[in-house]
Coordinates of C-alpha atoms in Angstrom, one line a residue:
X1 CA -34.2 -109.9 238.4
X2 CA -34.7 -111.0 234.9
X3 CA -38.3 -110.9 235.2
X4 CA -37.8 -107.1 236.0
X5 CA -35.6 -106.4 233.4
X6 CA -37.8 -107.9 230.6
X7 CA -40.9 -105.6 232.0
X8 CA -38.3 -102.9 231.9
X9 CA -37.6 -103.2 228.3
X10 CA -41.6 -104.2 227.5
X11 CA -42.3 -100.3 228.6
X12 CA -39.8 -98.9 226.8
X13 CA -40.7 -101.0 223.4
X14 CA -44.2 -100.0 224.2
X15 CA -43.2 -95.9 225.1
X16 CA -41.3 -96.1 221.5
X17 CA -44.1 -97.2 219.4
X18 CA -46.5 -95.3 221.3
X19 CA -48.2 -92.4 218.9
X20 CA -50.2 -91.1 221.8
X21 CA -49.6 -86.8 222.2
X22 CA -47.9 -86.6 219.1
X23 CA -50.2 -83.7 217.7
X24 CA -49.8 -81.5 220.7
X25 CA -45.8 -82.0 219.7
X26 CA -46.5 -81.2 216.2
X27 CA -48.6 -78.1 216.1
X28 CA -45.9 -77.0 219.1
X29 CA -43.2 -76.8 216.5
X30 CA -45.7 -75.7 213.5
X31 CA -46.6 -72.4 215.2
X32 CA -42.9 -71.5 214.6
X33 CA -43.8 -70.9 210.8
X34 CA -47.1 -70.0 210.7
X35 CA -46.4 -67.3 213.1
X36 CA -43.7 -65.9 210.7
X37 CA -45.8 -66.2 208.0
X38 CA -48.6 -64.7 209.8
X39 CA -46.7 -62.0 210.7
X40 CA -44.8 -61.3 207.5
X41 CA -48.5 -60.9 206.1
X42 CA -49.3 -58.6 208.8
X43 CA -46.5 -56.9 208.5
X44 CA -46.2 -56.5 204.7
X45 CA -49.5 -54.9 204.5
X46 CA -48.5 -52.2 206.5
X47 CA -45.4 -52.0 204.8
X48 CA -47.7 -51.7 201.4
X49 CA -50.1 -49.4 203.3
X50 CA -47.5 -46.6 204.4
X51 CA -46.0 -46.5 200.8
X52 CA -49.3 -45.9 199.4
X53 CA -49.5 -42.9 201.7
X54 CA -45.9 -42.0 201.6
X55 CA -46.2 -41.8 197.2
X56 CA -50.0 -39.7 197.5
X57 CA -47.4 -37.5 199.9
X58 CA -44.6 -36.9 197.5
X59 CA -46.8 -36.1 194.8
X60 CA -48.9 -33.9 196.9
X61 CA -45.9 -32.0 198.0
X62 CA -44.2 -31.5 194.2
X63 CA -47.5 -30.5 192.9
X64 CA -47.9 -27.8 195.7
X65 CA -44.1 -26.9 195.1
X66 CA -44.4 -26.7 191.6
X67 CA -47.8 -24.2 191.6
X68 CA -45.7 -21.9 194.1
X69 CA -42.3 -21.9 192.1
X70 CA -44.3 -20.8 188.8
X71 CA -41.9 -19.6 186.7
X72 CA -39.1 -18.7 188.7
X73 CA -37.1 -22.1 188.0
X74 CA -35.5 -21.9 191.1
X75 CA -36.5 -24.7 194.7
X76 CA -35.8 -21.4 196.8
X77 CA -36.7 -21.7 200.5
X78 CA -40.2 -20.7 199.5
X79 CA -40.7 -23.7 197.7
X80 CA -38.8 -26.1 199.4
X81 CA -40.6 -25.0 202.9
X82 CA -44.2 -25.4 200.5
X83 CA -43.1 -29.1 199.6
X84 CA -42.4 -30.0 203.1
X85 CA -45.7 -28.6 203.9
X86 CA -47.8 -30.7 202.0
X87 CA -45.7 -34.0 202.1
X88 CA -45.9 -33.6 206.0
X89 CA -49.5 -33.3 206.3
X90 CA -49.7 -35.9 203.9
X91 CA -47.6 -38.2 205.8
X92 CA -47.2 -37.0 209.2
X93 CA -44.3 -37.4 211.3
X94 CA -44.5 -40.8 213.0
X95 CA -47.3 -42.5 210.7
X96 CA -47.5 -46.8 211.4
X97 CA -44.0 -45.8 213.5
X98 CA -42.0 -44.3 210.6
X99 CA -39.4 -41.7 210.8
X100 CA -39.6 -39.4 207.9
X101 CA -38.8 -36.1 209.2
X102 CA -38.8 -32.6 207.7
X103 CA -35.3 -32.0 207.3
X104 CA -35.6 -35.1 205.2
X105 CA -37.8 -33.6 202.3
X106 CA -35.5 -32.0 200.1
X107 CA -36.6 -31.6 196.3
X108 CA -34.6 -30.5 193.5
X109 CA -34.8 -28.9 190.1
X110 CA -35.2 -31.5 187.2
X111 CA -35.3 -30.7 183.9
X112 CA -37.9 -28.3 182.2
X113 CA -38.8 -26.7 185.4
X114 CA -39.8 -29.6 186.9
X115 CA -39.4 -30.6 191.0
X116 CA -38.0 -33.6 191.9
X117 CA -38.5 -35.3 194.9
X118 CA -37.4 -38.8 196.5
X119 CA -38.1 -39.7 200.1
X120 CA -37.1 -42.9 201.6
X121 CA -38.3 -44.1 205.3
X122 CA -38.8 -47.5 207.3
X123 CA -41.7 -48.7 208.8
X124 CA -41.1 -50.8 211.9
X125 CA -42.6 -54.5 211.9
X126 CA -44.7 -55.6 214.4
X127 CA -44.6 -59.3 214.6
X128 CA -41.3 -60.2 212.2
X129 CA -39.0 -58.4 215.0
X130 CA -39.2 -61.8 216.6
X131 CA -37.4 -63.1 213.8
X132 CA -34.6 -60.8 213.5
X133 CA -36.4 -58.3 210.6
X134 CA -36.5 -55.0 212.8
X135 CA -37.6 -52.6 209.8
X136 CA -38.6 -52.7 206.2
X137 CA -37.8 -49.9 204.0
X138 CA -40.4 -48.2 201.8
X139 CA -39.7 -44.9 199.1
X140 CA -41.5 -43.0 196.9
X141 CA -39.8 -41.5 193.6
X142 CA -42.4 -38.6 192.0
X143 CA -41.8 -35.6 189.9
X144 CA -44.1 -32.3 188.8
X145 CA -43.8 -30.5 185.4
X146 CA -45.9 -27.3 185.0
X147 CA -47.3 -27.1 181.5
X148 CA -46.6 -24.0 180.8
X149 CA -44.3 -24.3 178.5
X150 CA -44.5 -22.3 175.3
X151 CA -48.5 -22.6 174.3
X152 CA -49.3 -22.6 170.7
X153 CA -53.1 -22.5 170.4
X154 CA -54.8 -23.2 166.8
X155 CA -58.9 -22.3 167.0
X156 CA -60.2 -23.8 163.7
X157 CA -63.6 -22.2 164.2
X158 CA -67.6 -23.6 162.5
X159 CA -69.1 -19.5 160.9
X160 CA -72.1 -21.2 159.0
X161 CA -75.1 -19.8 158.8
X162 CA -76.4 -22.0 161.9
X163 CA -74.2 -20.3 164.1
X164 CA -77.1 -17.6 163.8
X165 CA -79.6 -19.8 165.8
X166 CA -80.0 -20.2 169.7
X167 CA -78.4 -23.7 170.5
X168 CA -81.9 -25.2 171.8
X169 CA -82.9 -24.8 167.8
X170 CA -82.6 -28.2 165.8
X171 CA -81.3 -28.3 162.3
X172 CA -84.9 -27.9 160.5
X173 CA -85.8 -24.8 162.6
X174 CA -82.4 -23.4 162.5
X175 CA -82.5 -23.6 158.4
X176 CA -86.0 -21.9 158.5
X177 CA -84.7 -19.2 160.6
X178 CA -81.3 -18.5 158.1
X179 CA -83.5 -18.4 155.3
X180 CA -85.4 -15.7 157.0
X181 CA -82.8 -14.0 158.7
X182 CA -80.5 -13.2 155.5
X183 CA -79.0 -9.8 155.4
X184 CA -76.8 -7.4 153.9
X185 CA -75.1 -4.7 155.6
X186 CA -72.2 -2.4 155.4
X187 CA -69.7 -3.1 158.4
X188 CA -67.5 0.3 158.6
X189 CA -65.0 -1.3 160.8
X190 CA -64.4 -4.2 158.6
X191 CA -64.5 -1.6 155.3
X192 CA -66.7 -3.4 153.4
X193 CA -70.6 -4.7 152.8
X194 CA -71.6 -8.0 153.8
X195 CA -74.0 -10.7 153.8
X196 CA -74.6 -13.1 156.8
X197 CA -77.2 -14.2 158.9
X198 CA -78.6 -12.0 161.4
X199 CA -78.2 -13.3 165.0
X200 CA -81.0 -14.5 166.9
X201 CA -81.7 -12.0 169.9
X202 CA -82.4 -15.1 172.1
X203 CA -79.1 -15.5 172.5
X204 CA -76.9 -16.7 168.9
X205 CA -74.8 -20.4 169.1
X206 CA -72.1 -17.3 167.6
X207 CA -72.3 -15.4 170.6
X208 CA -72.0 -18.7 173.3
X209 CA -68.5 -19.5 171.1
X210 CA -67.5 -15.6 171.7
X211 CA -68.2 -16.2 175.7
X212 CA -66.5 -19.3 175.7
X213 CA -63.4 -18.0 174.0
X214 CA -63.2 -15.2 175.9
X215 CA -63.0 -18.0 179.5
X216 CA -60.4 -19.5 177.4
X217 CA -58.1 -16.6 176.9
X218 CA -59.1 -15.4 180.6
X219 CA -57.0 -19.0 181.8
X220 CA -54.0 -18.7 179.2
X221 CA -53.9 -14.9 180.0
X222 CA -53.6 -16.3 183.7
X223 CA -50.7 -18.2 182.5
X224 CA -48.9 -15.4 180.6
X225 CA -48.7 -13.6 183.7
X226 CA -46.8 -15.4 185.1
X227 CA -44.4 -16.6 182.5
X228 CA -43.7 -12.8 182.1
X229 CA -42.2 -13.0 185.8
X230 CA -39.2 -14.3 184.4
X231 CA -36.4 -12.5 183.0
X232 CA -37.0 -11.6 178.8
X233 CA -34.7 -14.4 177.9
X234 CA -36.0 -17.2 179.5
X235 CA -39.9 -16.0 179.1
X236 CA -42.2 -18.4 177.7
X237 CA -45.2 -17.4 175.5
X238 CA -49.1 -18.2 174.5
X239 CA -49.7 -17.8 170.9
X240 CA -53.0 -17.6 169.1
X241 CA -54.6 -18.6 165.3
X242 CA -57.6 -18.5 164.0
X243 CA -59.3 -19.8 160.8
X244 CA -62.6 -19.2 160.8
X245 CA -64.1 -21.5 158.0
X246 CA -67.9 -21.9 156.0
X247 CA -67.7 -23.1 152.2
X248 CA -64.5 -21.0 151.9
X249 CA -61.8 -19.9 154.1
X250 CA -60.3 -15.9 153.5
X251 CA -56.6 -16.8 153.3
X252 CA -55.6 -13.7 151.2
X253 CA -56.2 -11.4 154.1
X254 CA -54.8 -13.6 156.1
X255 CA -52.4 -11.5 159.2
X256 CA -49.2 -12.1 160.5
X257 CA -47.7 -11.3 164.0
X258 CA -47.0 -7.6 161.9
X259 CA -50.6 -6.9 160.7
X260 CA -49.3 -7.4 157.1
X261 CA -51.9 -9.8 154.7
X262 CA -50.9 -12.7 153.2
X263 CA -51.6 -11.3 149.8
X264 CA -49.0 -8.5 150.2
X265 CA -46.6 -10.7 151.6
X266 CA -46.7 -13.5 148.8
X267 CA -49.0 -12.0 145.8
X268 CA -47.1 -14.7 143.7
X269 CA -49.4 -17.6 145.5
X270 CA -52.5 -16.4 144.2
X271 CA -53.8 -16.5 140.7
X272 CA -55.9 -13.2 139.8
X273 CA -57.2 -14.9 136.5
X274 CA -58.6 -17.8 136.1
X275 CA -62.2 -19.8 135.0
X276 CA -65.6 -19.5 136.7
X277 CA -68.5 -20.5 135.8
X278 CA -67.0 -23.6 133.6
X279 CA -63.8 -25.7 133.3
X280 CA -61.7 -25.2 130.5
X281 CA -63.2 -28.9 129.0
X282 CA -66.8 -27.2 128.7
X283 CA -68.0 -27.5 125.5
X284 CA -71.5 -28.7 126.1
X285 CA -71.8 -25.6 128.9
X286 CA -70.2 -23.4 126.7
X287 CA -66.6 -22.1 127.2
X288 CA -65.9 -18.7 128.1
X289 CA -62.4 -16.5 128.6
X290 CA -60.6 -16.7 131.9
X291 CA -61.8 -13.7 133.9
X292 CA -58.6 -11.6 134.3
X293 CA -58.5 -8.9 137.8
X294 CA -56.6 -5.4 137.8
X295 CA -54.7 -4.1 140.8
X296 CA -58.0 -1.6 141.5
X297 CA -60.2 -5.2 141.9
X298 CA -58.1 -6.5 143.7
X299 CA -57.5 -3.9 146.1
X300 CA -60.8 -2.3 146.6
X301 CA -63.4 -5.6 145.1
X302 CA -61.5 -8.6 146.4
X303 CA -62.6 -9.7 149.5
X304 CA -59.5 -12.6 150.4
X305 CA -61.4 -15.7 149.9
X306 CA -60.0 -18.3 147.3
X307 CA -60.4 -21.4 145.4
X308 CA -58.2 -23.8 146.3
X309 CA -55.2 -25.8 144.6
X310 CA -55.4 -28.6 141.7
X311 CA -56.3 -31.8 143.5
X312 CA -57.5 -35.3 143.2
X313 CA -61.4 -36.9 142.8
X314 CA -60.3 -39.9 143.6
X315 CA -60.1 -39.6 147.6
X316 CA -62.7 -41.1 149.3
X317 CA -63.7 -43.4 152.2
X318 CA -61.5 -45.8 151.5
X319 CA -58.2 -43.5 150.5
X320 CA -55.3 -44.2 153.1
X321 CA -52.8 -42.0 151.1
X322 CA -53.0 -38.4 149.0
X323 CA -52.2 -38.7 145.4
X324 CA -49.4 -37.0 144.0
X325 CA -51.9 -34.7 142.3
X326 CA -53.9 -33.6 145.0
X327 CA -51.9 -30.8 146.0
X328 CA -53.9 -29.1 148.0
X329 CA -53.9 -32.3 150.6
X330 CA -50.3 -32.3 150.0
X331 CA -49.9 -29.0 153.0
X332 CA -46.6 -28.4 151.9
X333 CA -47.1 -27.6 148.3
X334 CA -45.5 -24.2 147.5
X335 CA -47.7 -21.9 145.3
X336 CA -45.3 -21.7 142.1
X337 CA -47.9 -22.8 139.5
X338 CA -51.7 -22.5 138.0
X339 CA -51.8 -25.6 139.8
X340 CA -50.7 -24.8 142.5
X341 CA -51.2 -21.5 143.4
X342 CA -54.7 -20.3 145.1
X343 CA -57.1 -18.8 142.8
X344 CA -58.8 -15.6 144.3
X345 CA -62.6 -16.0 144.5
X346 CA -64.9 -13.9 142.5
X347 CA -68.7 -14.1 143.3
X348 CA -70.1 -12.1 140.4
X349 CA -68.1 -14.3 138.0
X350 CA -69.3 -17.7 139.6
X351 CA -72.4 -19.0 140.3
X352 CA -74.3 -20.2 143.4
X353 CA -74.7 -19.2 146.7
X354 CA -71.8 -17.9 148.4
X355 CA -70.0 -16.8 151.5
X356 CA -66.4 -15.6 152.9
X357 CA -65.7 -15.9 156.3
X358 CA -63.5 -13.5 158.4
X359 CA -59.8 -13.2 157.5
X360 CA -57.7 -16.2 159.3
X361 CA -54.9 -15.3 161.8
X362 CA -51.5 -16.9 162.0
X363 CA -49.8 -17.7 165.2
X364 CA -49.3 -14.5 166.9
X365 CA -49.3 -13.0 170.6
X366 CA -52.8 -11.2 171.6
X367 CA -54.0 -9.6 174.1
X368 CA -57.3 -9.5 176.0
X369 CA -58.6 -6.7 173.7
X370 CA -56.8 -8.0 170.4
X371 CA -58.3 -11.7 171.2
X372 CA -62.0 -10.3 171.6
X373 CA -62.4 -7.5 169.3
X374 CA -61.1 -10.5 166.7
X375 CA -64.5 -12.2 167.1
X376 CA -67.2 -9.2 167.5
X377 CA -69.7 -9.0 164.8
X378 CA -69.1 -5.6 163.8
X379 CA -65.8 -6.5 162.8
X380 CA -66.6 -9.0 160.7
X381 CA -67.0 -12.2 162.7
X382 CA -71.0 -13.4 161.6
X383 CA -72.2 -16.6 160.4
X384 CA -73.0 -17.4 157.0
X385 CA -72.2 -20.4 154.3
X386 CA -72.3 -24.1 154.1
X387 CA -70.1 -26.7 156.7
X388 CA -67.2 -27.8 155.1
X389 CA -65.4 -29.2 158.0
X390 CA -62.2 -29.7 155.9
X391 CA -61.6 -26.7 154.9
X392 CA -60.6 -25.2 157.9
X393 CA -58.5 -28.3 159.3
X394 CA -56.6 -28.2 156.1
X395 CA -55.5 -25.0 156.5
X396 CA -54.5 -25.4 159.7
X397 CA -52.7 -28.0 158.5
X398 CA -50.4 -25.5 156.4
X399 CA -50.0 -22.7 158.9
X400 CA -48.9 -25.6 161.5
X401 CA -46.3 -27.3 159.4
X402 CA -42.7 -27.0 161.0
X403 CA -41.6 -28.1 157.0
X404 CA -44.2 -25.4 154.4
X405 CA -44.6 -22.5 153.8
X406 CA -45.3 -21.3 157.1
X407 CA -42.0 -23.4 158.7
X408 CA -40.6 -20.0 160.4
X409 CA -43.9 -19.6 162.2
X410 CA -43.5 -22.9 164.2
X411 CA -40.1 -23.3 165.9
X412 CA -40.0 -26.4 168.0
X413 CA -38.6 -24.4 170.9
X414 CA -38.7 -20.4 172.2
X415 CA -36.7 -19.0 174.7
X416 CA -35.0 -23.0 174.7
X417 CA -38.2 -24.3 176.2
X418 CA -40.2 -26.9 173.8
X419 CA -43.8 -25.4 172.1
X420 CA -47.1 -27.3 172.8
X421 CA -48.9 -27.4 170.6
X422 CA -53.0 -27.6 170.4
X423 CA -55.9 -27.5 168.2
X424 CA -59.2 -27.1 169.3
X425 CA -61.9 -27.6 166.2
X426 CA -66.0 -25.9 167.0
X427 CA -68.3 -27.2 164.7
X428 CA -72.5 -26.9 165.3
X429 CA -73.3 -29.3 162.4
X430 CA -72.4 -32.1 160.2
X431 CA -70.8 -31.8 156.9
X432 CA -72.9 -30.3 154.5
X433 CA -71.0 -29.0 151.5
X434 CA -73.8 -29.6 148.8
X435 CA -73.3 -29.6 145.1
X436 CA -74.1 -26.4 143.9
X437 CA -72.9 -23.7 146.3
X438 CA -69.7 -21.6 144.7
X439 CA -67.1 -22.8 147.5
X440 CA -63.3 -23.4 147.9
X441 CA -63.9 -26.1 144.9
X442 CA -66.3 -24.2 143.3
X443 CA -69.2 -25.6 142.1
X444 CA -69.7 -29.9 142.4
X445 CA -72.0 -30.2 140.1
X446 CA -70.3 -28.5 137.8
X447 CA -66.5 -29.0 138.1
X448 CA -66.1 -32.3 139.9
X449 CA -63.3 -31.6 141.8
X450 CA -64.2 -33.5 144.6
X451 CA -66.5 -36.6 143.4
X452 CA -66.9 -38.4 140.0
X453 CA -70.3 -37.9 139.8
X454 CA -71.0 -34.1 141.4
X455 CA -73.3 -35.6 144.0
X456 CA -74.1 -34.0 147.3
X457 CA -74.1 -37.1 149.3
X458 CA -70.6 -38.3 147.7
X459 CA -69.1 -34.5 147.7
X460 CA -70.3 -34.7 152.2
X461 CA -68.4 -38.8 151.8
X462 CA -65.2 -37.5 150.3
X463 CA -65.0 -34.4 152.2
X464 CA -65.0 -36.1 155.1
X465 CA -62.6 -38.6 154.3
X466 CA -60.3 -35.8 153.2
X467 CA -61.1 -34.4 156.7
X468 CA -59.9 -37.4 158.7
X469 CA -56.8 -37.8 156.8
X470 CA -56.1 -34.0 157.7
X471 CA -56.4 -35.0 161.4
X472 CA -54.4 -37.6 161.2
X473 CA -51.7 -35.4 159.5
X474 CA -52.3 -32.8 161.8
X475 CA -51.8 -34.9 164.9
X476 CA -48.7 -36.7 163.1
X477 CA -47.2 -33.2 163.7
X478 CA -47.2 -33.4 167.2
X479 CA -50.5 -31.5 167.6
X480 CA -53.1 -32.6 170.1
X481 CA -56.2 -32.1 168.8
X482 CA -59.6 -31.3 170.7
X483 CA -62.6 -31.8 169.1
X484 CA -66.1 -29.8 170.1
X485 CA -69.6 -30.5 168.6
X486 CA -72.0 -27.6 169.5
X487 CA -76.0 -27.1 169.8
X488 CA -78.4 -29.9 170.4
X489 CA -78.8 -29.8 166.1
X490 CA -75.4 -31.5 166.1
X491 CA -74.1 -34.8 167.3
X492 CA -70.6 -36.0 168.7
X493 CA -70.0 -38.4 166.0
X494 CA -67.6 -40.8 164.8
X495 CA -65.9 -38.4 162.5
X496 CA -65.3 -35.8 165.5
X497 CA -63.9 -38.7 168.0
X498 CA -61.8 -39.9 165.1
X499 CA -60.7 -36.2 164.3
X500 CA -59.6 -36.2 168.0
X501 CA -56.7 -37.0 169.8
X502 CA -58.3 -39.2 172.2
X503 CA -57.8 -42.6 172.8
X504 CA -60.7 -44.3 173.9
X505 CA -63.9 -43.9 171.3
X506 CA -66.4 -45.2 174.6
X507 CA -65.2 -42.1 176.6
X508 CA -63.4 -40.1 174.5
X509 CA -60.9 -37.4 176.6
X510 CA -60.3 -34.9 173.4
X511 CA -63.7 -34.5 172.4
X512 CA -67.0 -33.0 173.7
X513 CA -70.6 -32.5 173.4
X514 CA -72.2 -28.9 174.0
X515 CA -75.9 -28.6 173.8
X516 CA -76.2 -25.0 175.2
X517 CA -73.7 -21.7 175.3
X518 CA -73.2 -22.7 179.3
X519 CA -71.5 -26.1 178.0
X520 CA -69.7 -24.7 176.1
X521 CA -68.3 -22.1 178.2
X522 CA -67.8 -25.2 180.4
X523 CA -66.1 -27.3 177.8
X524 CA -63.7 -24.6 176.9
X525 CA -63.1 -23.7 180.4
X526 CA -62.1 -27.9 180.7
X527 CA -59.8 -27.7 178.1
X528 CA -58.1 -24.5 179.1
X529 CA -57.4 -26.0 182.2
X530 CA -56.1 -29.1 180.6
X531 CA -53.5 -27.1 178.5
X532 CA -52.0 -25.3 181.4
X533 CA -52.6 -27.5 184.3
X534 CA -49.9 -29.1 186.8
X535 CA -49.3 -32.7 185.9
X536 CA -46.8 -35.2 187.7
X537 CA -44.2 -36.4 185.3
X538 CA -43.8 -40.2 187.4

């Protein structure tokens, strides 16, 4: 009996430190976790997968919603029954075992006309029901805003004489042709004789911009349409001005929303006397009296171009501020003194060649016919003069101000909805301002306004750094800026990507490259549709 005992407890000593079969024992309670986590896996990447499709379906729907509301402001049944449209087909009833259904898609109206929507579903899990988790919950939060707010549209606009070529010309050719091509003509429509560049009959780089602004007004006049849906006091608008610019910009017959000039609304900013062909400290060129022009000169002679303010030669590449004295840089300066005021040019009492573009336009409602008969030839819209890219962004730095002299022309809102604001700068060449032309800053040989030392290649320097502080000004004010070089003579530079408001220089999003007048139709028709295009807020 003892013996049997003691073999008893030998097999039982032997069974407890036996290690045989643990493994199987061990991977049998392992599979426990590693099936949860397995399955949580699984289960969290169709979890991840139907929010994907469930936030494309939401946007999709307020997107569709928002196009169909226009500018009603109201989520009628319409557009309700048009979100629920989209967002179903998007995510259709049932996907991966969800159970979003119609009645569940209900957007609202958010603020500035925009839809919001929010839908919230569950997906059910396949492998973590085991362990108690049934469902997961997924949502998707997205909102539409339709840009067409109230559209303020500035066209600073390149009228040199190489806007006379075909855009397949390069710089050397197109030169050759100007020279050749020079004209002088009496234009009864605009009341007066010109000179300009005749237009090439292969089709003009002048004649491509005239297409391309005419698709551009085509899309904002698509827009207008349906802002005037609404009821007169909660209608939005599109508003247009122009400065065309060369080596001089024609601000005295500048237009207001009435038709009435600048000139005879503030004759006090403009000097009619005033020096030439020399500064007053001339004596080694010989000093002559200020030239002095009656009311019959200036009504009949004068043909709105000016000289512009007192500045500063001391801006150049390296500037980061204006001086104090450079009041022409300073955009609110009001006209109240010789320095200040703008001196009206006179050809026959300067020197050098010369040229005076067509009469700016301030902010101001057109239509179809206004808009295009603005930029036909016969009414005084031809190319001639040097490039002084400045020029025309610094004037469109005044007439945008919401603090000068044109403040009452820019409200921040109309109708209690916010103003866009964009600016979209043409230019077929480089800066090219030269140092003996008679332009805004007469002649830089002469007067050193601009340099120290008269030279071209410092006067094309500092005009360009007085462009890029413009731009910066300009975009300071809330303006978005779009930036356009024309013709395979001209190059998308640094200065233009700078100038714009985009935000990657590699691939910039605010400026563009036209070689022929079907790019640029193209490039204008891109922007137009980025100024009044759908765009979700979140």
């Amino acid at each position: 009996m003892g013996k049997l005992k003691d073999r008893q407890l030998g097999f039982l000593t032997r069974l407890l430190r036996s290690q045989a079969g643990n493994t199987l024992s061990i991977m049998a309670m392992a599979l426990i976790p590693l099936a949860a986590m397995i399955g949580g896996g699984l289960d969290m990447s169709r979890g991840y997968l139907a929010k994907t499709r469930l936030q494309n379906a939401c946007d999709a729907g307020v997107l569709a919603g928002r196009k169909v509301m226009g500018t009603k402001g109201v989520v009628d049944t319409t557009v309700r029954d048009e979100v629920r449209k989209y967002t179903s087909f998007n995510f259709p009833v049932g996907y991966l075992g969800t159970n979003l259904a119609t009645t569940d898609i209900n957007p609202t109206l958010g603020a500035n006309d925009q839809i919001d929507l929010t839908l919230t579903t569950t997906v059910p899990t396949a492998v973590m029901k085991i362990f108690g988790k049934d469902t997961m919950s997924i949502n998707a939060v997205c909102s539409a805003r339709n840009d067409y707010t109230n559209i303020d549209i500035m066209l600073v606009l390149d009228t040199t004489g190489s806007m006379a070529c075909t855009p397949s010309m390069t710089t050397s050719q197109c030169s050759t042709y100007a020279n050749a091509n020079r004209i002088t003509a009496n234009l009864p429509l605009v009341g007066k004789t010109l000179e300009y560049i005749l237009e090439n009959k292969d089709g003009s780089r002048i004649q491509g911009l005239r297409n391309a602004l005419a698709t551009l007004q085509s899309q904002m006049a698509t827009i207008e349409s349906q802002m005037n849906l609404s009821e007169a006091s909660k209608r939005k608008r599109v508003r247009w001005s122009i400065v065309p610019f060369s080596q001089m910009v024609n601000a005295g017959f500048s237009t207001d929303a009435a038709g009435a000039t600048l000139y005879s609304r503030q004759p006090t900013w403009f000097n009619t006397s005033g020096y030439y062909s020399a500064p007053k400290s001339c004596s080694w060129l010989g000093c002559t009296s200020p030239t002095d022009h009656n009311a019959n000169w200036m009504n009949k002679t004068w043909d709105g171009c000016v000289e512009e303010q007192s500045t500063s030669n001391s801006i150049t590449s390296t500037s980061s501020t204006i001086p104090s004295t450079a009041y022409d840089m300073l955009y609110d300066t009001v006209p109240s003194s010789e320095a200040t005021r703008w001196l009206v040019a006179d050809p026959d009492a300067a020197t050098g060649q010369y040229a005076c573009p067509k009469a700016m336009s301030e902010f101001k409602q057109m239509n179809a016919t206004d808009f295009n008969n603005y930029f036909t030839a016969e009414r005084g819209f031809v190319a001639n003069g040097g490039t002084y890219l400045d020029l025309g962004l610094l004037w469109a730095a005044r007439l945008l101000s919401r603090t000068g002299n044109w403040a009452s022309n820019n409200p921040a809102s109309f109708n209690t909805f916010p103003v866009t604001r964009y600016l979209i700068f043409m230019t077929d060449g480089n800066m090219d301002t030269g140092n003996s032309g008679y332009g805004a800053y007469n002649r830089e040989s002469v007067w050193k306004r601009v340099t120290t030392n008269g030279n071209a290649t410092t006067s094309n320097t500092n005009h360009t750094a007085r462009m890029l502080l413009t731009c910066n000004a300009i975009k300071n004010m809330g303006v978005k800026i779009y930036t356009i070089s024309f013709s395979l003579g001209s190059d998308l530079s640094d200065d233009l990507i700078d100038c714009s408001s985009s935000t990657n220089s590699t691939s910039p999003e605010f400026a563009y490259k036209a070689d022929s007048s079907s790019q640029l139709n193209d490039v204008f028709r891109n922007i137009g549709e980025n100024i009044g295009s759908l765009r979700l807020s979140r």
